[in-house]
PDB file of C-alpha atoms in Angstrom:
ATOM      1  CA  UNK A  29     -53.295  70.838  26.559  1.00 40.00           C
ATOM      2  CA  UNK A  30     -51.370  67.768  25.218  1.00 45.00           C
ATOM      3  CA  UNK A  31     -53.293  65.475  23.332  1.00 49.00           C
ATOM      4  CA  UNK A  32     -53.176  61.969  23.678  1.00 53.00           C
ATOM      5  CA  UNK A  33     -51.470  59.632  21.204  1.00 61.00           C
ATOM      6  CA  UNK A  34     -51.694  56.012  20.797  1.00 68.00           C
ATOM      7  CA  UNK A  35     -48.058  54.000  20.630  1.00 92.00           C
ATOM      8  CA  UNK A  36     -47.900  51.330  18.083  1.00 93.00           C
ATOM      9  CA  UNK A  37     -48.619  48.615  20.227  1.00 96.00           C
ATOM     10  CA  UNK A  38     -51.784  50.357  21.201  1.00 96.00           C
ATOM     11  CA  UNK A  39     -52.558  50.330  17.690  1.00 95.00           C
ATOM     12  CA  UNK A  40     -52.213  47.093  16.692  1.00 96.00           C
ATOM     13  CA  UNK A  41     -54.030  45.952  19.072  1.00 97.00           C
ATOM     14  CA  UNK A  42     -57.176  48.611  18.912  1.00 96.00           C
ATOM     15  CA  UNK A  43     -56.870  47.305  15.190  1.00 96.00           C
ATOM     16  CA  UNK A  44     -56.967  43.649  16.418  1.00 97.00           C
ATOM     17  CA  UNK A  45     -59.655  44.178  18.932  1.00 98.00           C
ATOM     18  CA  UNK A  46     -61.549  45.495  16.018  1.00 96.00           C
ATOM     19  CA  UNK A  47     -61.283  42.972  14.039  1.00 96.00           C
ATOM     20  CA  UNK A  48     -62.053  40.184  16.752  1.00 97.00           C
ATOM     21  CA  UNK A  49     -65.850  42.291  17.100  1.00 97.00           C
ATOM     22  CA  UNK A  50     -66.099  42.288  13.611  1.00 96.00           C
ATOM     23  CA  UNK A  51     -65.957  39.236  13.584  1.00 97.00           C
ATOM     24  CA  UNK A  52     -68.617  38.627  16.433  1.00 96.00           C
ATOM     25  CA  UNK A  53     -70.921  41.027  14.815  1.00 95.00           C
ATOM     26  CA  UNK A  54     -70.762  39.487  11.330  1.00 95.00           C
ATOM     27  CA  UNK A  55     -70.550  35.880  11.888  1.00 95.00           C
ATOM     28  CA  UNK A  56     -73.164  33.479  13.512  1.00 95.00           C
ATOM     29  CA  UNK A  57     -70.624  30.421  14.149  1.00 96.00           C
ATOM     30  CA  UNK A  58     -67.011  31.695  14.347  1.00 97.00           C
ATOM     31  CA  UNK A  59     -63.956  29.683  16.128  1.00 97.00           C
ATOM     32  CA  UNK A  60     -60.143  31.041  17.664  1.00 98.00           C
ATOM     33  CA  UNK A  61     -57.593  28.167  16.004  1.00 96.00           C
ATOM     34  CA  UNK A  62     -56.061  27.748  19.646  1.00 96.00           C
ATOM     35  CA  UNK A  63     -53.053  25.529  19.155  1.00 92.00           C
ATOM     36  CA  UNK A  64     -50.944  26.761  22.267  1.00 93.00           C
ATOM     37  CA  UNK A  65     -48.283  28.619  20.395  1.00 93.00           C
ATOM     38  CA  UNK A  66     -46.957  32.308  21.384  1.00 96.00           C
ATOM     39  CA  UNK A  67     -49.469  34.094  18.149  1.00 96.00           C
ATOM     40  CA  UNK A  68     -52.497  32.122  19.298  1.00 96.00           C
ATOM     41  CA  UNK A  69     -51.721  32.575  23.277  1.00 97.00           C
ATOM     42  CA  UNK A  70     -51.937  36.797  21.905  1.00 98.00           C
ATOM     43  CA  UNK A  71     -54.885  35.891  20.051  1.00 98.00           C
ATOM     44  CA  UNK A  72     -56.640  34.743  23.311  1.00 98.00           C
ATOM     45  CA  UNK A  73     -55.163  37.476  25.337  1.00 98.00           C
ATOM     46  CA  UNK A  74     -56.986  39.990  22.566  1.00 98.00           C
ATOM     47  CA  UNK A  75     -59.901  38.438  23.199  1.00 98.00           C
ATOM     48  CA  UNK A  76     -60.054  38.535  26.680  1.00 98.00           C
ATOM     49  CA  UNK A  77     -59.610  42.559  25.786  1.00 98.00           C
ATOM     50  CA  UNK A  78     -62.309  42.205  23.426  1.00 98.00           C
ATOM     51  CA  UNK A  79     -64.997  40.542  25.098  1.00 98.00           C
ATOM     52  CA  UNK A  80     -64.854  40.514  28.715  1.00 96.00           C
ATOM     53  CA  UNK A  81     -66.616  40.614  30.907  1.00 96.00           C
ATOM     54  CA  UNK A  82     -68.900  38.206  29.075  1.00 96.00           C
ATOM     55  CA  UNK A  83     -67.466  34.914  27.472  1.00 97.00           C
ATOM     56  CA  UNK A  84     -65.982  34.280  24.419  1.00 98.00           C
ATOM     57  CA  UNK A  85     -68.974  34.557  21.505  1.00 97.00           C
ATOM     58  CA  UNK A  86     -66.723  31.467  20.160  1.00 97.00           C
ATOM     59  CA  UNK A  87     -65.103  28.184  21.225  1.00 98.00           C
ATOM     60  CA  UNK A  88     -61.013  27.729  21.424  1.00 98.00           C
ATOM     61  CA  UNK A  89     -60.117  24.772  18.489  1.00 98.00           C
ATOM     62  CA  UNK A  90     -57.247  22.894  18.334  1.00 97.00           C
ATOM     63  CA  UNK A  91     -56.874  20.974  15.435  1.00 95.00           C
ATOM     64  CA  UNK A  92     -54.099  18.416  16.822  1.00 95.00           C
ATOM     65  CA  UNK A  93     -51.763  16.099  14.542  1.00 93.00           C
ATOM     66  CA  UNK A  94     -50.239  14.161  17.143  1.00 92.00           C
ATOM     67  CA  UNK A  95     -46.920  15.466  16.722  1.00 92.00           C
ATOM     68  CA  UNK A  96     -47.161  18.242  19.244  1.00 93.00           C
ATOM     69  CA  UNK A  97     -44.536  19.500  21.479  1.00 93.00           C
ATOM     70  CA  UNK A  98     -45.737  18.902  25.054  1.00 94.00           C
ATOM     71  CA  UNK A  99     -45.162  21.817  26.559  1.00 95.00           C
ATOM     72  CA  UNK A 100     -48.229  23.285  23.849  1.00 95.00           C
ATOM     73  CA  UNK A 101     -50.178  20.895  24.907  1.00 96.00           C
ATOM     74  CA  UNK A 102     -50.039  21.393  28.619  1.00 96.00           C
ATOM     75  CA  UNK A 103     -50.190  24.847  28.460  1.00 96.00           C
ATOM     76  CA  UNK A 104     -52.937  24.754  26.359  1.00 96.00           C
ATOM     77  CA  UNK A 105     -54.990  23.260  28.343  1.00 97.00           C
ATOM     78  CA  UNK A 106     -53.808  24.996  31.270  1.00 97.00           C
ATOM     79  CA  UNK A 107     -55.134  27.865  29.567  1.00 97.00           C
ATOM     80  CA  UNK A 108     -58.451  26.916  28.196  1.00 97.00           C
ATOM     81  CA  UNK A 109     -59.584  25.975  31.806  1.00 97.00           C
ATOM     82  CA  UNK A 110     -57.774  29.400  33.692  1.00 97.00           C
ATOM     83  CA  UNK A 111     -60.162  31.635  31.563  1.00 97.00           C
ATOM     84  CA  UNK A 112     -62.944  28.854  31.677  1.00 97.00           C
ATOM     85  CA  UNK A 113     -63.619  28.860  27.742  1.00 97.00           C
ATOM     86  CA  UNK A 114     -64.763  25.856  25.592  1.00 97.00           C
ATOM     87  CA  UNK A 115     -61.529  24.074  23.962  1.00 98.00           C
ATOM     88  CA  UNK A 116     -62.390  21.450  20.948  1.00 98.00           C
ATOM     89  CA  UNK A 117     -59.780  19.185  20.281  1.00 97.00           C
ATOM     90  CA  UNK A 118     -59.772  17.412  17.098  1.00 97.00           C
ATOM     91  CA  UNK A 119     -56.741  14.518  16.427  1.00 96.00           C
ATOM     92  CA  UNK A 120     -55.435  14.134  12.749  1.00 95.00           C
ATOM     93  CA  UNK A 121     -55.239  10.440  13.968  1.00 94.00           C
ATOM     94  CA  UNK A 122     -58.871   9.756  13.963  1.00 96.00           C
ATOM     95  CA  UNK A 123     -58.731  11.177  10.979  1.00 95.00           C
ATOM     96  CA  UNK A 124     -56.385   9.216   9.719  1.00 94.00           C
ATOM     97  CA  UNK A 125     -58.120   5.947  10.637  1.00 94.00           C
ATOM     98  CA  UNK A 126     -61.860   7.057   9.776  1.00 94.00           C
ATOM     99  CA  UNK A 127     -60.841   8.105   5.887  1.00 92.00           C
ATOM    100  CA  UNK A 128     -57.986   4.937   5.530  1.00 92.00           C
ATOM    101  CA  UNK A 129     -55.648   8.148   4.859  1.00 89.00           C
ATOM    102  CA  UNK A 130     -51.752   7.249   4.173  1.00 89.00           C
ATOM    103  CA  UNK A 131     -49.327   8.223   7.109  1.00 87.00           C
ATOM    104  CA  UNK A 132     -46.345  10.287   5.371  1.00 86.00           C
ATOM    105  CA  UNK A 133     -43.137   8.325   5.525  1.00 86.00           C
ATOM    106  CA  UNK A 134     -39.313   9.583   5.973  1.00 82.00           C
ATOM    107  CA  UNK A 135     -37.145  10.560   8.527  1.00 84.00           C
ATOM    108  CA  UNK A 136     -39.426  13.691   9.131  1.00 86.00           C
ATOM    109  CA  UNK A 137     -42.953  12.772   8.589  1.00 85.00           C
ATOM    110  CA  UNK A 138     -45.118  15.427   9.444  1.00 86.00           C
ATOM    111  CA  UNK A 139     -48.767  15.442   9.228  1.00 86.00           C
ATOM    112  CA  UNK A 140     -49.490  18.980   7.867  1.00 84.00           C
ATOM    113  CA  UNK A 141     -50.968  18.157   4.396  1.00 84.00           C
ATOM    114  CA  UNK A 142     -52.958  15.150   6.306  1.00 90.00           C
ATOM    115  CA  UNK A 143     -54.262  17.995   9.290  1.00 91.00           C
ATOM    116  CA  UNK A 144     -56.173  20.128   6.846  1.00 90.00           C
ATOM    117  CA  UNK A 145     -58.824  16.923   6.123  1.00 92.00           C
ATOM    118  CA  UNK A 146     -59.263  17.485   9.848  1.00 95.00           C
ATOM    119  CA  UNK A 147     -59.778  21.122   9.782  1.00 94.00           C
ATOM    120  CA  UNK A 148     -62.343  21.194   7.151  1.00 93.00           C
ATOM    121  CA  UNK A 149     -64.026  18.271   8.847  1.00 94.00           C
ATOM    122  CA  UNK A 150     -64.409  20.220  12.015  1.00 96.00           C
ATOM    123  CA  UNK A 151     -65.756  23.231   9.949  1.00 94.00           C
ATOM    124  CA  UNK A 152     -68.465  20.748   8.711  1.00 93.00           C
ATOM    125  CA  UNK A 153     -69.080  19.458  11.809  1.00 96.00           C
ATOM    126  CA  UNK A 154     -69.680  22.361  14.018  1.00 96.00           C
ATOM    127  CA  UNK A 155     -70.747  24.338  10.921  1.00 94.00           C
ATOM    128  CA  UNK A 156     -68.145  27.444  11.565  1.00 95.00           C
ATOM    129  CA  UNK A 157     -68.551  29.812   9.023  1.00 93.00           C
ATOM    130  CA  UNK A 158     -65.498  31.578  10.439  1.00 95.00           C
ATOM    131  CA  UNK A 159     -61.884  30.119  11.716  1.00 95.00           C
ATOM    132  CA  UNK A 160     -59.413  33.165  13.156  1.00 97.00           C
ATOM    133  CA  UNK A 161     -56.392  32.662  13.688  1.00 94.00           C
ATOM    134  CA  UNK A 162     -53.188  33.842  14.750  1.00 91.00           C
ATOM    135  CA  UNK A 163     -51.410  33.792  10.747  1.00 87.00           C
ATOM    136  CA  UNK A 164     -48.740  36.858  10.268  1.00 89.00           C
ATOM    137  CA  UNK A 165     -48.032  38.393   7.045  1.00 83.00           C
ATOM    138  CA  UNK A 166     -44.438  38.412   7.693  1.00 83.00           C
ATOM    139  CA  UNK A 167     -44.004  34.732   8.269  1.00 75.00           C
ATOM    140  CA  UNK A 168     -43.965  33.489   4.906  1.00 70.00           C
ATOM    141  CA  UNK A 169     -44.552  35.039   1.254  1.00 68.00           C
ATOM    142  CA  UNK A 170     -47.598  32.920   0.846  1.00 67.00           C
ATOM    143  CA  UNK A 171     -48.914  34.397   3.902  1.00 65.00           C
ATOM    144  CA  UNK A 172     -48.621  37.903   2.213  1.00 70.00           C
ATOM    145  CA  UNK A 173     -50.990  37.424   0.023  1.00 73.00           C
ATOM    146  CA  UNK A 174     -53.871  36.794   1.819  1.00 79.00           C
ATOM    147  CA  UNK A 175     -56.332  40.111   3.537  1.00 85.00           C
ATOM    148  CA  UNK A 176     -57.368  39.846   6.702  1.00 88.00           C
ATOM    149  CA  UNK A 177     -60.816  38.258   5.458  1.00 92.00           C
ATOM    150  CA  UNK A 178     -59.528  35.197   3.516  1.00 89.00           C
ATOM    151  CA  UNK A 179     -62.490  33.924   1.648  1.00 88.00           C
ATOM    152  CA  UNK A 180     -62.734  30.055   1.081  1.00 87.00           C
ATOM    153  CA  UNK A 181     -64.662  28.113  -1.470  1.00 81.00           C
ATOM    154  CA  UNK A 182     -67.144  25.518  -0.610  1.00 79.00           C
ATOM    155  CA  UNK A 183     -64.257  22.714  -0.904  1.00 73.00           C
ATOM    156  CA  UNK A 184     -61.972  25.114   1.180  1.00 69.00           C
ATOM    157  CA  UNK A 185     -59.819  25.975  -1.054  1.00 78.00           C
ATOM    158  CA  UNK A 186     -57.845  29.483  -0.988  1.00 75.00           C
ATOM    159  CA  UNK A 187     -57.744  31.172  -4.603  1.00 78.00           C
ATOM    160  CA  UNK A 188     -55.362  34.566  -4.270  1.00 77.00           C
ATOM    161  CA  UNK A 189     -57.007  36.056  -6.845  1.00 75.00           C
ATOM    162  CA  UNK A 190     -60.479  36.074  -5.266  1.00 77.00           C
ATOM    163  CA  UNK A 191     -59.207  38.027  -2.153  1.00 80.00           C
ATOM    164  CA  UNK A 192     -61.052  41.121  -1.601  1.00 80.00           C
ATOM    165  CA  UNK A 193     -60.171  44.573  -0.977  1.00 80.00           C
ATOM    166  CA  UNK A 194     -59.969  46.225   2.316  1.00 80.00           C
ATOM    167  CA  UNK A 195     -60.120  49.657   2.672  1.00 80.00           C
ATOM    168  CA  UNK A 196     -60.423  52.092   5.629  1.00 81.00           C
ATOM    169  CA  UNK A 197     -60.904  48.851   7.730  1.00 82.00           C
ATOM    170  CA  UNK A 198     -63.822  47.617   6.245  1.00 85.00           C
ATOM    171  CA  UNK A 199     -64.506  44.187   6.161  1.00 88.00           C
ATOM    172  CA  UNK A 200     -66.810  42.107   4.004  1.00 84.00           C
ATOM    173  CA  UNK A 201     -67.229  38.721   5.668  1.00 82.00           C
ATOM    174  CA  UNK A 202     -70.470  38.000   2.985  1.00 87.00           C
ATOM    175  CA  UNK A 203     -70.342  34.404   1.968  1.00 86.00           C
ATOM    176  CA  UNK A 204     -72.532  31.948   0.812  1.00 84.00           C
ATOM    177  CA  UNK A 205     -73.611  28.751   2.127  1.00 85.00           C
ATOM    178  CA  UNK A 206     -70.859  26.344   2.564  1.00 83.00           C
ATOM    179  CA  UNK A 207     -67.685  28.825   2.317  1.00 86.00           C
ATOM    180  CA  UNK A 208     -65.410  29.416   5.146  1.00 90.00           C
ATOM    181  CA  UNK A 209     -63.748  32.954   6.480  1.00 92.00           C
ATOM    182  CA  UNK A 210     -60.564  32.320   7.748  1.00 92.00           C
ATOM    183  CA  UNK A 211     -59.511  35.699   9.646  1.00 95.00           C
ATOM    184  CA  UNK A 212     -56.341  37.292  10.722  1.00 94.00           C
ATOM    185  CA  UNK A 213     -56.282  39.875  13.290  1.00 96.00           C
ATOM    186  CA  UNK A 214     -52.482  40.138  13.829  1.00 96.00           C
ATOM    187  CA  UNK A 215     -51.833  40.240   9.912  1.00 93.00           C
ATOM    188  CA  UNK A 216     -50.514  43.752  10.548  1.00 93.00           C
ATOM    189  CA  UNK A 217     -48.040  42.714  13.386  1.00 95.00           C
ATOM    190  CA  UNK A 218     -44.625  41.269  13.366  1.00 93.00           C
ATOM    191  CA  UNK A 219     -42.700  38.582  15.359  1.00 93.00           C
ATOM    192  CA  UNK A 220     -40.845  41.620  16.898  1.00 94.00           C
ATOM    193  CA  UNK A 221     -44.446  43.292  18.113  1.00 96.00           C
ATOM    194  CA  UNK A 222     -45.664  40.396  19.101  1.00 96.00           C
ATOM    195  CA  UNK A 223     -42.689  39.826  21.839  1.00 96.00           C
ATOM    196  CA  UNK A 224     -43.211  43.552  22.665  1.00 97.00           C
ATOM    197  CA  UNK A 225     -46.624  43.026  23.157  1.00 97.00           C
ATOM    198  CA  UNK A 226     -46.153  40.130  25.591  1.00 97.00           C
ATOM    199  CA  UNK A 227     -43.459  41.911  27.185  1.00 97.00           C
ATOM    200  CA  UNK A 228     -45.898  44.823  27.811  1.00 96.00           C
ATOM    201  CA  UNK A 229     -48.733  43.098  28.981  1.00 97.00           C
ATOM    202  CA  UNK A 230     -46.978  40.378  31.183  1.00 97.00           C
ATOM    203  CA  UNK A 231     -48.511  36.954  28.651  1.00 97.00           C
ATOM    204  CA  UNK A 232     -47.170  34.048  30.268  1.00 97.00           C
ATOM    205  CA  UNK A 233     -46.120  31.440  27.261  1.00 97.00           C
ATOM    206  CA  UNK A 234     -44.770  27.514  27.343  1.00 96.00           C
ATOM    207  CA  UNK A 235     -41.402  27.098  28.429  1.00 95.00           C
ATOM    208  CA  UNK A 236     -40.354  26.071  25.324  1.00 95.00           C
ATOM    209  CA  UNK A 237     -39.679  29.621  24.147  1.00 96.00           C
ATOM    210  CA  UNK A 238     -37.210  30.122  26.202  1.00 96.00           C
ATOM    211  CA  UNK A 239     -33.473  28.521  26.602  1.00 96.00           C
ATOM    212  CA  UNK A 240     -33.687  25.321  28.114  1.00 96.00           C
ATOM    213  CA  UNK A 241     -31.384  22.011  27.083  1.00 96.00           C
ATOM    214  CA  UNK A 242     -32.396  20.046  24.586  1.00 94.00           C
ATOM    215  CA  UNK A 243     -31.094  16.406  22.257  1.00 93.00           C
ATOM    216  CA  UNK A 244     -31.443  17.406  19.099  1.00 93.00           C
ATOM    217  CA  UNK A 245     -30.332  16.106  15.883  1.00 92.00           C
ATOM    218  CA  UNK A 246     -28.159  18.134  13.814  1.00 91.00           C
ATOM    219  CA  UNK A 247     -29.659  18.185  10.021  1.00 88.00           C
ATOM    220  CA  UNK A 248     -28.587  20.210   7.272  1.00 85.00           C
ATOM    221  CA  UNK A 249     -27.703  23.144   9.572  1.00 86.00           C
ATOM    222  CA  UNK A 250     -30.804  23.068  11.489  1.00 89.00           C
ATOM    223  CA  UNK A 251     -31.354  21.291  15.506  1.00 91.00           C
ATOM    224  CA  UNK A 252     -34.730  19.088  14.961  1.00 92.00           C
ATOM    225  CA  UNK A 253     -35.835  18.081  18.916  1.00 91.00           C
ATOM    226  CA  UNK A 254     -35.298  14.523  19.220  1.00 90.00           C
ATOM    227  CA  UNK A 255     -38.590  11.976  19.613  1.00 88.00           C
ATOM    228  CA  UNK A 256     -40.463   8.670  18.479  1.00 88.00           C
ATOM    229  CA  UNK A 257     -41.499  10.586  15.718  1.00 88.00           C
ATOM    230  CA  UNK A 258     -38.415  10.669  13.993  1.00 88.00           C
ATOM    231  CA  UNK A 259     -36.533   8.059  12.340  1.00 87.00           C
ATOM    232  CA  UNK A 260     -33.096   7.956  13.861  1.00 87.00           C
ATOM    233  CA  UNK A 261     -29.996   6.297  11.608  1.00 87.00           C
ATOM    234  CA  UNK A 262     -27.004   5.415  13.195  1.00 87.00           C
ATOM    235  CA  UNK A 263     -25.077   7.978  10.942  1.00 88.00           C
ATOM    236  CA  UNK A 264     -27.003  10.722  12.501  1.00 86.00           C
ATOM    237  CA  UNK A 265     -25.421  13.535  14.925  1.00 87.00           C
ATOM    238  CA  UNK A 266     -27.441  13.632  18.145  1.00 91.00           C
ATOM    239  CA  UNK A 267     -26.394  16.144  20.358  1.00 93.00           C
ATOM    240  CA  UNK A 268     -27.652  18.310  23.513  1.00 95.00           C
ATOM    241  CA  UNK A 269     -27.076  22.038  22.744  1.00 95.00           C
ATOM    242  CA  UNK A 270     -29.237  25.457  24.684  1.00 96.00           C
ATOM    243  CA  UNK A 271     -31.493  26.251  22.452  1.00 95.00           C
ATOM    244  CA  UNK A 272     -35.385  27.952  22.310  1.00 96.00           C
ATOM    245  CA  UNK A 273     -37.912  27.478  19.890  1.00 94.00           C
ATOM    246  CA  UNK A 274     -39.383  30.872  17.476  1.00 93.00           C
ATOM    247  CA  UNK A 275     -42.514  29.214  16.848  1.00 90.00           C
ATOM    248  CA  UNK A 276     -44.268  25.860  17.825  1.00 89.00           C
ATOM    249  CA  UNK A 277     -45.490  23.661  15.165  1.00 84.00           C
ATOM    250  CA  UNK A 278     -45.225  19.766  15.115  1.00 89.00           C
ATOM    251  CA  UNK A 279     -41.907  18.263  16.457  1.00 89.00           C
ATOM    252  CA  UNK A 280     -41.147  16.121  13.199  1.00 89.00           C
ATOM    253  CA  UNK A 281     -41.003  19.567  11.261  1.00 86.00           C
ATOM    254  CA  UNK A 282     -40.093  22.605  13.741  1.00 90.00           C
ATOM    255  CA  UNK A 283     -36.288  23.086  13.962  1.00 91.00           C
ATOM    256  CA  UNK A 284     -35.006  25.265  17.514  1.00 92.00           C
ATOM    257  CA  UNK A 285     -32.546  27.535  17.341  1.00 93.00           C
ATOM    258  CA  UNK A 286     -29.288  27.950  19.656  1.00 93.00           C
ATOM    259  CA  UNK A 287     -29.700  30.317  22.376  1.00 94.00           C
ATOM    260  CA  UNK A 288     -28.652  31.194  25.757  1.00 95.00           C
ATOM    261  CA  UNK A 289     -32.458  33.634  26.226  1.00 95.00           C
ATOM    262  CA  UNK A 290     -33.866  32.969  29.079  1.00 95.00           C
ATOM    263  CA  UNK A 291     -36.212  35.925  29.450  1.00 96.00           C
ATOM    264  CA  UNK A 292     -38.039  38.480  26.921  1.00 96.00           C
ATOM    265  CA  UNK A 293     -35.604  41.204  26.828  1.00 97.00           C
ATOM    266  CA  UNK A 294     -32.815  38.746  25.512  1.00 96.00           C
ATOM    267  CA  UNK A 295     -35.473  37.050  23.218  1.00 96.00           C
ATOM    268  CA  UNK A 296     -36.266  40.442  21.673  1.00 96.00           C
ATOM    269  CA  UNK A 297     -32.499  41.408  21.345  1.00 95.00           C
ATOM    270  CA  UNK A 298     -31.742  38.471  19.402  1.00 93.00           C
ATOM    271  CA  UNK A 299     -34.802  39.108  16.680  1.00 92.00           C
ATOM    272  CA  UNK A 300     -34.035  42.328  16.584  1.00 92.00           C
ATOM    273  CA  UNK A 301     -30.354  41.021  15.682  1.00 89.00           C
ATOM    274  CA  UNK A 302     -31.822  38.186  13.408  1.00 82.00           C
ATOM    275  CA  UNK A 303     -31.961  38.948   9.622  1.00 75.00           C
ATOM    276  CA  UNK A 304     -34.054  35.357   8.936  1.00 76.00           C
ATOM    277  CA  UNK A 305     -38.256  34.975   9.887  1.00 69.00           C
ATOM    278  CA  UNK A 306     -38.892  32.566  12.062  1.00 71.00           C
ATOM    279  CA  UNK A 307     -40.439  29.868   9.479  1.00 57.00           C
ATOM    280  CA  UNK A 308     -37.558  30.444   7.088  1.00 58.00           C
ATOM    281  CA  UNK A 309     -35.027  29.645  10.291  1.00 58.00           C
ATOM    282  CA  UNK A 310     -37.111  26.933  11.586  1.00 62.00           C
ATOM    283  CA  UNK A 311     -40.059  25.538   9.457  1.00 59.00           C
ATOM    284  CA  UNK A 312     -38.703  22.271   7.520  1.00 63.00           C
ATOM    285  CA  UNK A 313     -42.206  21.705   5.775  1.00 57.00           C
ATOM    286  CA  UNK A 314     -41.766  25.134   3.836  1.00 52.00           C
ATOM    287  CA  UNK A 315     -38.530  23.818   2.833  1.00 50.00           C
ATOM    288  CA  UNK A 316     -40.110  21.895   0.535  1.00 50.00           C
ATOM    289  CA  UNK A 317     -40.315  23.789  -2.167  1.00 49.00           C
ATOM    290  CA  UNK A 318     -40.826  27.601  -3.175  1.00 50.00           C
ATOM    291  CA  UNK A 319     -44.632  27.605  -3.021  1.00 51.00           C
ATOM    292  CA  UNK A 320     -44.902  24.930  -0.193  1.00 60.00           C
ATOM    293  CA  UNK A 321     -46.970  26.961   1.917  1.00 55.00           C
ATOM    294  CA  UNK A 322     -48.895  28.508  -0.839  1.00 57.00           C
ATOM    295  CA  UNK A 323     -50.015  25.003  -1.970  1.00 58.00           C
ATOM    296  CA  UNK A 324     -51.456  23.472   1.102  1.00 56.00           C
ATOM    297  CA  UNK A 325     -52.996  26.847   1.142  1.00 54.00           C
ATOM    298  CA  UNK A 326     -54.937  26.578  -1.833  1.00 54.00           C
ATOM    299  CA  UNK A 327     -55.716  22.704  -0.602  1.00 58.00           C
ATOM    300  CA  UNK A 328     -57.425  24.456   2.420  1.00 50.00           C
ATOM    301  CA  UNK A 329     -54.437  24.477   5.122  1.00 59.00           C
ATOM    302  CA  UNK A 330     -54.881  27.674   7.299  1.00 55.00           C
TER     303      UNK A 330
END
């Protein structure tokens, strides 16, 4: 008799699922980071997996900075009402104005370092004693560091060396009051698995993924999307080129990439082909500097 073995995907996301429970089970106020991105999208999709037929035992957040593309947005939303779960939207902007915060200046001036005052706000105002969200250990070296239960101080601060361990799957969401869990259930997947996985299980995603034309400004080697929230010069080399985006985040700091992919299969044979990760192809922000991720990390940045 031939005995039944689970592919990777399948594992990854009996892993995921697992996680997702776990975090049901040990958790009284949880929340999915829902930003309308391809990782998140899976995250909901997982979910869905996980809990259905009965609703989500958390509410979809979306911590927005203003600087989104669109397309996220729309879909988004689109997606929030098709599977009829609670979306909270909170706006760096209102942020902005209740604390008399400075807006970043510069010809890219994202709001990143300014969104995570609006994160931890929302964790004190609905009390979540859990965030998960759709993070990737290959994405960045910061990222690598972290378990799949990331324990956060009272302040929300990250400190690597207070991770715990996690062995055979076990996972010890014990806080006390006032820290934060933020949780990872794809930590174990790649960009590559996560494209096979939407490939597999039919995930519609924002056009934006896919080839479409685009003006874009042509800085230091990388195609930043036009928009009123960049500063134009007359110096600079506006173009329209084909391109996709890898991954979604704010418009002033999320470069695309050329490409002629117009449906999965091409997307995944030009990772597959790719020797850069997405963020270090795309992300300006962690251009910063070497630990730029790792710092807003330890500030309380997802």
């Amino acid at each position: 008799m031939s005995q039944y073995r689970l592919d990777y995907l399948d594992q990854l996301e009996s892993e995921s699922i697992h996680i997702m429970r776990e975090v049901a089970g040990q958790f009284e106020r949880p929340a999915l980071l829902f930003s309308g991105g391809k990782d998140s999208i899976t995250l909901v999709h997982l979910a869905l997996k996980a809990f259905r037929p009965g609703k989500f035992p958390f509410p979809l957040v979306h911590i927005d900075t203003g600087h989104n593309f669109p397309e996220a947005l729309a879909f988004r939303d689109m997606l929030a009402e098709q599977i009829g779960e609670k979306l909270i939207v909170r706006k760096v902007a209102d942020t902005i104005k209740a604390k008399g915060l400075t807006e970043p200046k510069g010809k890219f001036a994202s709001r990143n370092a300014l969104q995570t005052f609006t994160l931890l706000d929302t964790i004190e105002e609905f009390e979540f004693d859990a965030c998960i969200g759709g993070a990737r250990r290959d994405e960045e070296k910061a990222r690598a560091k972290e378990r799949i239960f990331s324990v956060r101080d009272e302040f929300g601060q990250w400190d690597p060396k207070r991770q715990r361990p996690e062995l055979w799957n076990i996972y010890n969401g014990k806080i006390s009051k006032g820290e934060n869990v933020r949780v990872f259930p794809i930590s174990n997947w790649t960009e590559l698995d996560i494209w096979n996985y939407i490939r597999r299980e039919k995930i519609a995603l924002p056009s934006i993924y896919f080839s479409h034309e685009r003006e874009v400004l042509e800085y230091e080697g990388q195609l930043v999307a036009t928009s009123e929230f960049i500063q134009l010069e007359p110096t600079d080399s506006v173009v329209t080129k084909t391109v996709r985006y890898r991954t979604v985040g704010d418009m002033t700091c999320t470069a695309a990439v050329e490409s002629v992919a117009t449906n999965i299969d091409d997307i995944i044979r030009e990772i597959t082909a790719t020797k850069t990760s997405e963020r270090g192809e795309t992300r300006i922000d962690d251009k910063v500097s070497e630990a730029a991720m790792e710092d807003r990390k330890k500030n309380g940045y997802f």
